PDB file of C-alpha atoms and ligand atoms in Angstrom:
ATOM      1  CA  UNK M  14      -7.490  20.845  -9.250  1.00 89.00           C
ATOM      2  CA  UNK M  15      -5.733  17.688 -10.379  1.00 98.00           C
ATOM      3  CA  UNK M  16      -6.565  14.040  -9.972  1.00 98.00           C
ATOM      4  CA  UNK M  17      -3.919  11.372  -9.289  1.00 98.00           C
ATOM      5  CA  UNK M  18      -4.047   7.610  -9.560  1.00 99.00           C
ATOM      6  CA  UNK M  19      -2.101   5.925  -6.762  1.00 99.00           C
ATOM      7  CA  UNK M  20      -1.149   2.327  -7.520  1.00 99.00           C
ATOM      8  CA  UNK M  21      -0.312   0.580  -4.269  1.00 98.00           C
ATOM      9  CA  UNK M  22       2.282  -2.214  -4.098  1.00 98.00           C
ATOM     10  CA  UNK M  23       1.566  -4.160  -7.322  1.00 99.00           C
ATOM     11  CA  UNK M  24       4.738  -6.173  -6.777  1.00 98.00           C
ATOM     12  CA  UNK M  25       5.682  -9.789  -7.470  1.00 98.00           C
ATOM     13  CA  UNK M  26       5.633 -10.822  -3.812  1.00 98.00           C
ATOM     14  CA  UNK M  27       1.963  -9.790  -3.524  1.00 98.00           C
ATOM     15  CA  UNK M  28       0.977 -11.699  -6.678  1.00 98.00           C
ATOM     16  CA  UNK M  29       0.376 -15.453  -7.054  1.00 98.00           C
ATOM     17  CA  UNK M  30       3.698 -17.275  -6.623  1.00 98.00           C
ATOM     18  CA  UNK M  31       5.083 -14.494  -4.426  1.00 98.00           C
ATOM     19  CA  UNK M  32       6.132 -14.619  -0.782  1.00 98.00           C
ATOM     20  CA  UNK M  33       2.977 -12.895   0.506  1.00 98.00           C
ATOM     21  CA  UNK M  34       0.647 -13.695  -2.360  1.00 98.00           C
ATOM     22  CA  UNK M  35      -2.714 -11.957  -2.402  1.00 98.00           C
ATOM     23  CA  UNK M  36      -5.342 -14.129  -4.143  1.00 98.00           C
ATOM     24  CA  UNK M  37      -6.003 -12.727  -7.616  1.00 98.00           C
ATOM     25  CA  UNK M  38      -3.351 -10.032  -7.182  1.00 98.00           C
ATOM     26  CA  UNK M  39      -2.277 -10.327 -10.806  1.00 98.00           C
ATOM     27  CA  UNK M  40      -5.835  -9.932 -12.159  1.00 98.00           C
ATOM     28  CA  UNK M  41      -5.792  -6.193 -11.541  1.00 98.00           C
ATOM     29  CA  UNK M  42      -2.650  -5.414 -13.561  1.00 99.00           C
ATOM     30  CA  UNK M  43      -4.176  -5.055 -17.043  1.00 98.00           C
ATOM     31  CA  UNK M  44      -7.217  -3.011 -15.944  1.00 98.00           C
ATOM     32  CA  UNK M  45      -4.976  -0.687 -13.869  1.00 99.00           C
ATOM     33  CA  UNK M  46      -2.738  -0.135 -16.900  1.00 98.00           C
ATOM     34  CA  UNK M  47      -5.824   0.673 -18.941  1.00 98.00           C
ATOM     35  CA  UNK M  48      -7.013   3.540 -16.701  1.00 98.00           C
ATOM     36  CA  UNK M  49      -3.622   5.254 -16.181  1.00 98.00           C
ATOM     37  CA  UNK M  50      -3.956   7.642 -19.111  1.00 98.00           C
ATOM     38  CA  UNK M  51      -7.143   9.105 -17.647  1.00 98.00           C
ATOM     39  CA  UNK M  52      -5.327  10.803 -14.740  1.00 98.00           C
ATOM     40  CA  UNK M  53      -3.268  13.991 -14.391  1.00 98.00           C
ATOM     41  CA  UNK M  54      -0.611  12.081 -12.453  1.00 98.00           C
ATOM     42  CA  UNK M  55       0.204   8.434 -11.786  1.00 98.00           C
ATOM     43  CA  UNK M  56       2.064   7.492  -8.608  1.00 98.00           C
ATOM     44  CA  UNK M  57       3.239   3.975  -7.808  1.00 98.00           C
ATOM     45  CA  UNK M  58       4.180   2.750  -4.349  1.00 98.00           C
ATOM     46  CA  UNK M  59       6.675   0.010  -3.652  1.00 98.00           C
ATOM     47  CA  UNK M  60       6.992  -1.918  -0.383  1.00 98.00           C
ATOM     48  CA  UNK M  61      10.777  -1.855   0.099  1.00 98.00           C
ATOM     49  CA  UNK M  62      12.159  -3.653   3.146  1.00 98.00           C
ATOM     50  CA  UNK M  63      15.763  -4.255   4.155  1.00 98.00           C
ATOM     51  CA  UNK M  64      16.624  -7.935   4.836  1.00 98.00           C
ATOM     52  CA  UNK M  65      15.759  -8.829   8.436  1.00 98.00           C
ATOM     53  CA  UNK M  66      13.033  -6.151   8.651  1.00 98.00           C
ATOM     54  CA  UNK M  67      11.215  -6.050  12.003  1.00 98.00           C
ATOM     55  CA  UNK M  68       7.859  -6.832  10.333  1.00 98.00           C
ATOM     56  CA  UNK M  69       9.182 -10.240   9.288  1.00 98.00           C
ATOM     57  CA  UNK M  70       8.264 -13.179  11.545  1.00 98.00           C
ATOM     58  CA  UNK M  71      11.759 -14.540  10.834  1.00 98.00           C
ATOM     59  CA  UNK M  72      13.188 -11.612  12.827  1.00 98.00           C
ATOM     60  CA  UNK M  73      11.244 -12.709  15.952  1.00 97.00           C
ATOM     61  CA  UNK M  74      12.403 -16.076  17.356  1.00 96.00           C
ATOM     62  CA  UNK M  75       9.447 -18.318  18.193  1.00 96.00           C
ATOM     63  CA  UNK M  76       6.980 -16.298  16.123  1.00 97.00           C
ATOM     64  CA  UNK M  77       5.214 -17.499  12.980  1.00 98.00           C
ATOM     65  CA  UNK M  78       3.918 -15.488  10.035  1.00 98.00           C
ATOM     66  CA  UNK M  79       0.492 -13.901  10.574  1.00 96.00           C
ATOM     67  CA  UNK M  80       0.920 -13.802  14.381  1.00 97.00           C
ATOM     68  CA  UNK M  81       0.755 -10.463  16.175  1.00 96.00           C
ATOM     69  CA  UNK M  82       3.501  -8.816  18.174  1.00 96.00           C
ATOM     70  CA  UNK M  83       3.831  -5.582  20.107  1.00 96.00           C
ATOM     71  CA  UNK M  84       6.116  -2.940  18.677  1.00 96.00           C
ATOM     72  CA  UNK M  85       6.970   0.387  20.387  1.00 95.00           C
ATOM     73  CA  UNK M  86       4.394   1.992  18.050  1.00 95.00           C
ATOM     74  CA  UNK M  87       1.634  -0.579  18.723  1.00 95.00           C
ATOM     75  CA  UNK M  88       0.436  -3.946  17.525  1.00 94.00           C
ATOM     76  CA  UNK M  89       2.015  -5.352  14.356  1.00 95.00           C
ATOM     77  CA  UNK M  90       1.164  -8.380  12.210  1.00 96.00           C
ATOM     78  CA  UNK M  91       4.269 -10.457  11.479  1.00 98.00           C
ATOM     79  CA  UNK M  92       4.678 -11.341   7.811  1.00 98.00           C
ATOM     80  CA  UNK M  93       6.630 -13.834   5.786  1.00 98.00           C
ATOM     81  CA  UNK M  94       9.842 -12.228   4.445  1.00 98.00           C
ATOM     82  CA  UNK M  95       8.666 -10.158   1.459  1.00 98.00           C
ATOM     83  CA  UNK M  96       9.637  -7.257  -0.809  1.00 98.00           C
ATOM     84  CA  UNK M  97      13.295  -7.306   0.194  1.00 98.00           C
ATOM     85  CA  UNK M  98      15.074  -4.405  -1.512  1.00 98.00           C
ATOM     86  CA  UNK M  99      16.498  -5.304  -4.907  1.00 98.00           C
ATOM     87  CA  UNK M 100      14.962  -8.788  -5.108  1.00 98.00           C
ATOM     88  CA  UNK M 101      12.614 -10.085  -7.790  1.00 98.00           C
ATOM     89  CA  UNK M 102       9.850 -10.195  -5.181  1.00 98.00           C
ATOM     90  CA  UNK M 103      10.176  -6.453  -4.609  1.00 99.00           C
ATOM     91  CA  UNK M 104      10.004  -5.657  -8.321  1.00 98.00           C
ATOM     92  CA  UNK M 105       6.745  -4.502  -9.849  1.00 99.00           C
ATOM     93  CA  UNK M 106       4.645  -7.122 -11.629  1.00 98.00           C
ATOM     94  CA  UNK M 107       6.372  -7.446 -15.019  1.00 98.00           C
ATOM     95  CA  UNK M 108       3.240  -6.398 -16.925  1.00 98.00           C
ATOM     96  CA  UNK M 109       2.507  -3.301 -14.818  1.00 98.00           C
ATOM     97  CA  UNK M 110       3.087  -0.005 -16.593  1.00 98.00           C
ATOM     98  CA  UNK M 111       5.730   1.848 -14.618  1.00 98.00           C
ATOM     99  CA  UNK M 112       5.878   4.971 -16.763  1.00 97.00           C
ATOM    100  CA  UNK M 113       4.140   6.976 -14.044  1.00 97.00           C
ATOM    101  CA  UNK M 114       5.317  10.274 -12.524  1.00 98.00           C
ATOM    102  CA  UNK M 115       6.596   9.131  -9.126  1.00 98.00           C
ATOM    103  CA  UNK M 116       7.573   5.920  -7.365  1.00 98.00           C
ATOM    104  CA  UNK M 117       7.404   6.160  -3.615  1.00 98.00           C
ATOM    105  CA  UNK M 118       9.140   3.518  -1.524  1.00 98.00           C
ATOM    106  CA  UNK M 119       8.109   2.688   2.009  1.00 98.00           C
ATOM    107  CA  UNK M 120       9.015   0.304   4.797  1.00 98.00           C
ATOM    108  CA  UNK M 121      12.742   0.901   4.349  1.00 98.00           C
ATOM    109  CA  UNK M 122      13.428   1.620   8.025  1.00 97.00           C
ATOM    110  CA  UNK M 123      14.262  -1.629   9.771  1.00 97.00           C
ATOM    111  CA  UNK M 124      12.539  -0.854  13.059  1.00 97.00           C
ATOM    112  CA  UNK M 125       9.203   0.293  11.669  1.00 97.00           C
ATOM    113  CA  UNK M 126       6.701  -1.004   9.141  1.00 97.00           C
ATOM    114  CA  UNK M 127       4.841   1.271   6.744  1.00 97.00           C
ATOM    115  CA  UNK M 128       1.505   0.220   5.289  1.00 97.00           C
ATOM    116  CA  UNK M 129       0.407   3.713   4.335  1.00 98.00           C
ATOM    117  CA  UNK M 130       1.854   5.681   1.451  1.00 98.00           C
ATOM    118  CA  UNK M 131       1.698   8.779   3.700  1.00 98.00           C
ATOM    119  CA  UNK M 132       2.885   7.800   7.193  1.00 98.00           C
ATOM    120  CA  UNK M 133       4.771   4.864   8.623  1.00 96.00           C
ATOM    121  CA  UNK M 134       3.040   2.652  11.184  1.00 95.00           C
ATOM    122  CA  UNK M 135       3.934   5.001  14.054  1.00 95.00           C
ATOM    123  CA  UNK M 136       1.407   7.267  12.283  1.00 94.00           C
ATOM    124  CA  UNK M 137       3.830  10.187  12.453  1.00 95.00           C
ATOM    125  CA  UNK M 138       6.923   9.531  10.296  1.00 96.00           C
ATOM    126  CA  UNK M 139       6.035  11.018   6.896  1.00 97.00           C
ATOM    127  CA  UNK M 140       6.935   9.496   3.527  1.00 97.00           C
ATOM    128  CA  UNK M 141       6.884  12.864   1.760  1.00 97.00           C
ATOM    129  CA  UNK M 142       3.915  12.034  -0.470  1.00 98.00           C
ATOM    130  CA  UNK M 143       1.666  14.704   1.064  1.00 98.00           C
ATOM    131  CA  UNK M 144       4.128  17.442   0.139  1.00 98.00           C
ATOM    132  CA  UNK M 145       4.512  16.090  -3.391  1.00 98.00           C
ATOM    133  CA  UNK M 146       0.754  16.057  -3.964  1.00 98.00           C
ATOM    134  CA  UNK M 147       0.265  19.523  -2.484  1.00 98.00           C
ATOM    135  CA  UNK M 148       3.087  20.986  -4.541  1.00 98.00           C
ATOM    136  CA  UNK M 149       1.465  19.606  -7.683  1.00 98.00           C
ATOM    137  CA  UNK M 150      -1.944  20.903  -6.558  1.00 98.00           C
ATOM    138  CA  UNK M 151      -3.432  17.417  -6.608  1.00 98.00           C
ATOM    139  CA  UNK M 152      -6.590  17.271  -4.508  1.00 98.00           C
ATOM    140  CA  UNK M 153      -8.357  14.163  -5.822  1.00 98.00           C
ATOM    141  CA  UNK M 154      -6.971  10.659  -5.413  1.00 99.00           C
ATOM    142  CA  UNK M 155      -8.060   7.300  -6.780  1.00 99.00           C
ATOM    143  CA  UNK M 156      -6.395   4.322  -5.114  1.00 99.00           C
ATOM    144  CA  UNK M 157      -5.983   0.828  -6.543  1.00 99.00           C
ATOM    145  CA  UNK M 158      -3.671  -2.096  -5.759  1.00 98.00           C
ATOM    146  CA  UNK M 159      -2.643  -4.498  -3.026  1.00 98.00           C
ATOM    147  CA  UNK M 160      -3.687  -5.282  -0.462  1.00 98.00           C
ATOM    148  CA  UNK M 161      -7.145  -3.759   0.086  1.00 98.00           C
ATOM    149  CA  UNK M 162      -7.138  -4.481   3.817  1.00 97.00           C
ATOM    150  CA  UNK M 163      -3.594  -3.312   4.590  1.00 98.00           C
ATOM    151  CA  UNK M 164      -1.674  -0.871   2.414  1.00 98.00           C
ATOM    152  CA  UNK M 165      -4.640   0.388   0.384  1.00 98.00           C
ATOM    153  CA  UNK M 166      -6.747   0.825   3.527  1.00 98.00           C
ATOM    154  CA  UNK M 167      -4.073   2.649   5.546  1.00 98.00           C
ATOM    155  CA  UNK M 168      -3.189   4.875   2.597  1.00 98.00           C
ATOM    156  CA  UNK M 169      -6.816   5.763   1.890  1.00 98.00           C
ATOM    157  CA  UNK M 170      -7.648   6.543   5.517  1.00 98.00           C
ATOM    158  CA  UNK M 171      -4.548   8.729   5.919  1.00 98.00           C
ATOM    159  CA  UNK M 172      -5.304  10.537   2.650  1.00 98.00           C
ATOM    160  CA  UNK M 173      -8.877  11.278   3.729  1.00 98.00           C
ATOM    161  CA  UNK M 174      -7.670  12.523   7.131  1.00 98.00           C
ATOM    162  CA  UNK M 175      -5.217  14.823   5.350  1.00 98.00           C
ATOM    163  CA  UNK M 176      -8.135  16.344   3.455  1.00 98.00           C
ATOM    164  CA  UNK M 177      -7.822  14.715   0.028  1.00 98.00           C
ATOM    165  CA  UNK M 178     -10.921  13.616  -1.876  1.00 98.00           C
ATOM    166  CA  UNK M 179     -10.358   9.854  -1.936  1.00 98.00           C
ATOM    167  CA  UNK M 180     -11.925   7.047  -3.947  1.00 98.00           C
ATOM    168  CA  UNK M 181     -10.863   3.397  -3.708  1.00 98.00           C
ATOM    169  CA  UNK M 182     -11.672   1.308  -6.782  1.00 98.00           C
ATOM    170  CA  UNK M 183     -12.301  -1.951  -4.911  1.00 98.00           C
ATOM    171  CA  UNK M 184     -12.659  -3.788  -8.238  1.00 98.00           C
ATOM    172  CA  UNK M 185      -9.002  -2.903  -8.898  1.00 98.00           C
ATOM    173  CA  UNK M 186      -7.818  -4.061  -5.458  1.00 98.00           C
ATOM    174  CA  UNK M 187      -7.416  -7.516  -3.908  1.00 98.00           C
ATOM    175  CA  UNK M 188      -7.310  -8.409  -0.204  1.00 98.00           C
ATOM    176  CA  UNK M 189      -5.287 -10.667   2.090  1.00 97.00           C
ATOM    177  CA  UNK M 190      -8.447 -10.999   4.258  1.00 95.00           C
ATOM    178  CA  UNK M 191      -7.122 -12.541   7.448  1.00 94.00           C
ATOM    179  CA  UNK M 192      -9.767 -12.918  10.186  1.00 91.00           C
ATOM    180  CA  UNK M 193     -12.256 -10.418   8.849  1.00 94.00           C
ATOM    181  CA  UNK M 194      -9.644  -7.794   8.013  1.00 96.00           C
ATOM    182  CA  UNK M 195     -11.348  -6.907   4.722  1.00 97.00           C
ATOM    183  CA  UNK M 196     -14.673  -6.052   6.370  1.00 97.00           C
ATOM    184  CA  UNK M 197     -12.900  -4.072   9.085  1.00 97.00           C
ATOM    185  CA  UNK M 198     -10.892  -2.183   6.463  1.00 98.00           C
ATOM    186  CA  UNK M 199     -13.984  -1.298   4.430  1.00 98.00           C
ATOM    187  CA  UNK M 200     -15.644  -0.027   7.600  1.00 98.00           C
ATOM    188  CA  UNK M 201     -12.562   2.049   8.521  1.00 98.00           C
ATOM    189  CA  UNK M 202     -12.378   3.559   5.044  1.00 98.00           C
ATOM    190  CA  UNK M 203     -16.097   4.454   4.973  1.00 98.00           C
ATOM    191  CA  UNK M 204     -15.854   6.004   8.445  1.00 98.00           C
ATOM    192  CA  UNK M 205     -12.934   8.143   7.280  1.00 98.00           C
ATOM    193  CA  UNK M 206     -14.997   9.422   4.350  1.00 98.00           C
ATOM    194  CA  UNK M 207     -13.349   7.361   1.615  1.00 98.00           C
ATOM    195  CA  UNK M 208     -15.609   6.555  -1.338  1.00 98.00           C
ATOM    196  CA  UNK M 209     -15.609   2.853  -2.234  1.00 98.00           C
ATOM    197  CA  UNK M 210     -16.656   1.760  -5.684  1.00 90.00           C
TER     198      UNK M 210
HETATM  199  C1  VGL U 314       1.435  -5.076   2.657  1.00 75.09           C
HETATM  200  C2  VGL U 314       1.626  -6.533   4.411  1.00 75.09           C
HETATM  201  C3  VGL U 314       2.962  -6.229   4.540  1.00 75.09           C
HETATM  202  C4  VGL U 314       0.555  -4.463   1.608  1.00 75.09           C
HETATM  203  C5  VGL U 314       2.772  -4.742   2.776  1.00 75.09           C
HETATM  204  O1  VGL U 314       1.080  -3.991   0.584  1.00 75.09           O
HETATM  205  O2  VGL U 314      -0.683  -4.468   1.813  1.00 75.09           O
HETATM  206  N1  VGL U 314       0.868  -5.951   3.476  1.00 75.09           N
HETATM  207  N2  VGL U 314       3.529  -5.336   3.715  1.00 75.09           N
HETATM  208 ZN1   ZN U 315       5.631  -5.080   3.794  1.00 75.09          ZN
END
């Protein structure tokens, strides 16, 4: 029985000064680095969009960032352009330790967004992370990173549904918190059986 730390999207664009900055996003870097050695495995995720990605408001004429649109797979928040493959914004925060075991990239299909580290937003296209964890006999997961109410939330809920024992260290996460999304995310995670502390 092994325990993995999953570090979600601690990338420049989600930190102050970035394209989709999460307030205080950089505050969690040093304390995340400090806990890495206490886990059997460390996995980092990286939001990794092609230019012109369908989750960008700029790809939808007449739409502004943070508005909603309907996609074939359901409702989707439209974001400022962020985490474009190969750009500085998509790189990890320069102080984040990246000597972990696996880096999993997501959101690289133009037509579909992917908040979760397990499934894209159609809730069926897998990223491959489940198979990796099972192969390594990892059953316990601790999640930290950005943003609490989007990628951390979706990853934690999917992980719990898949049967993993999931804890979210909310002190090592920061939220976008648009229109009550943080409260809703905490509720969704608790309902799914995720431990919050
Ligand atoms: C995220 C919005 C868009 C996240 C990624 O990492 O929470 N949020 N892409
Ligand atoms: Zn994104």
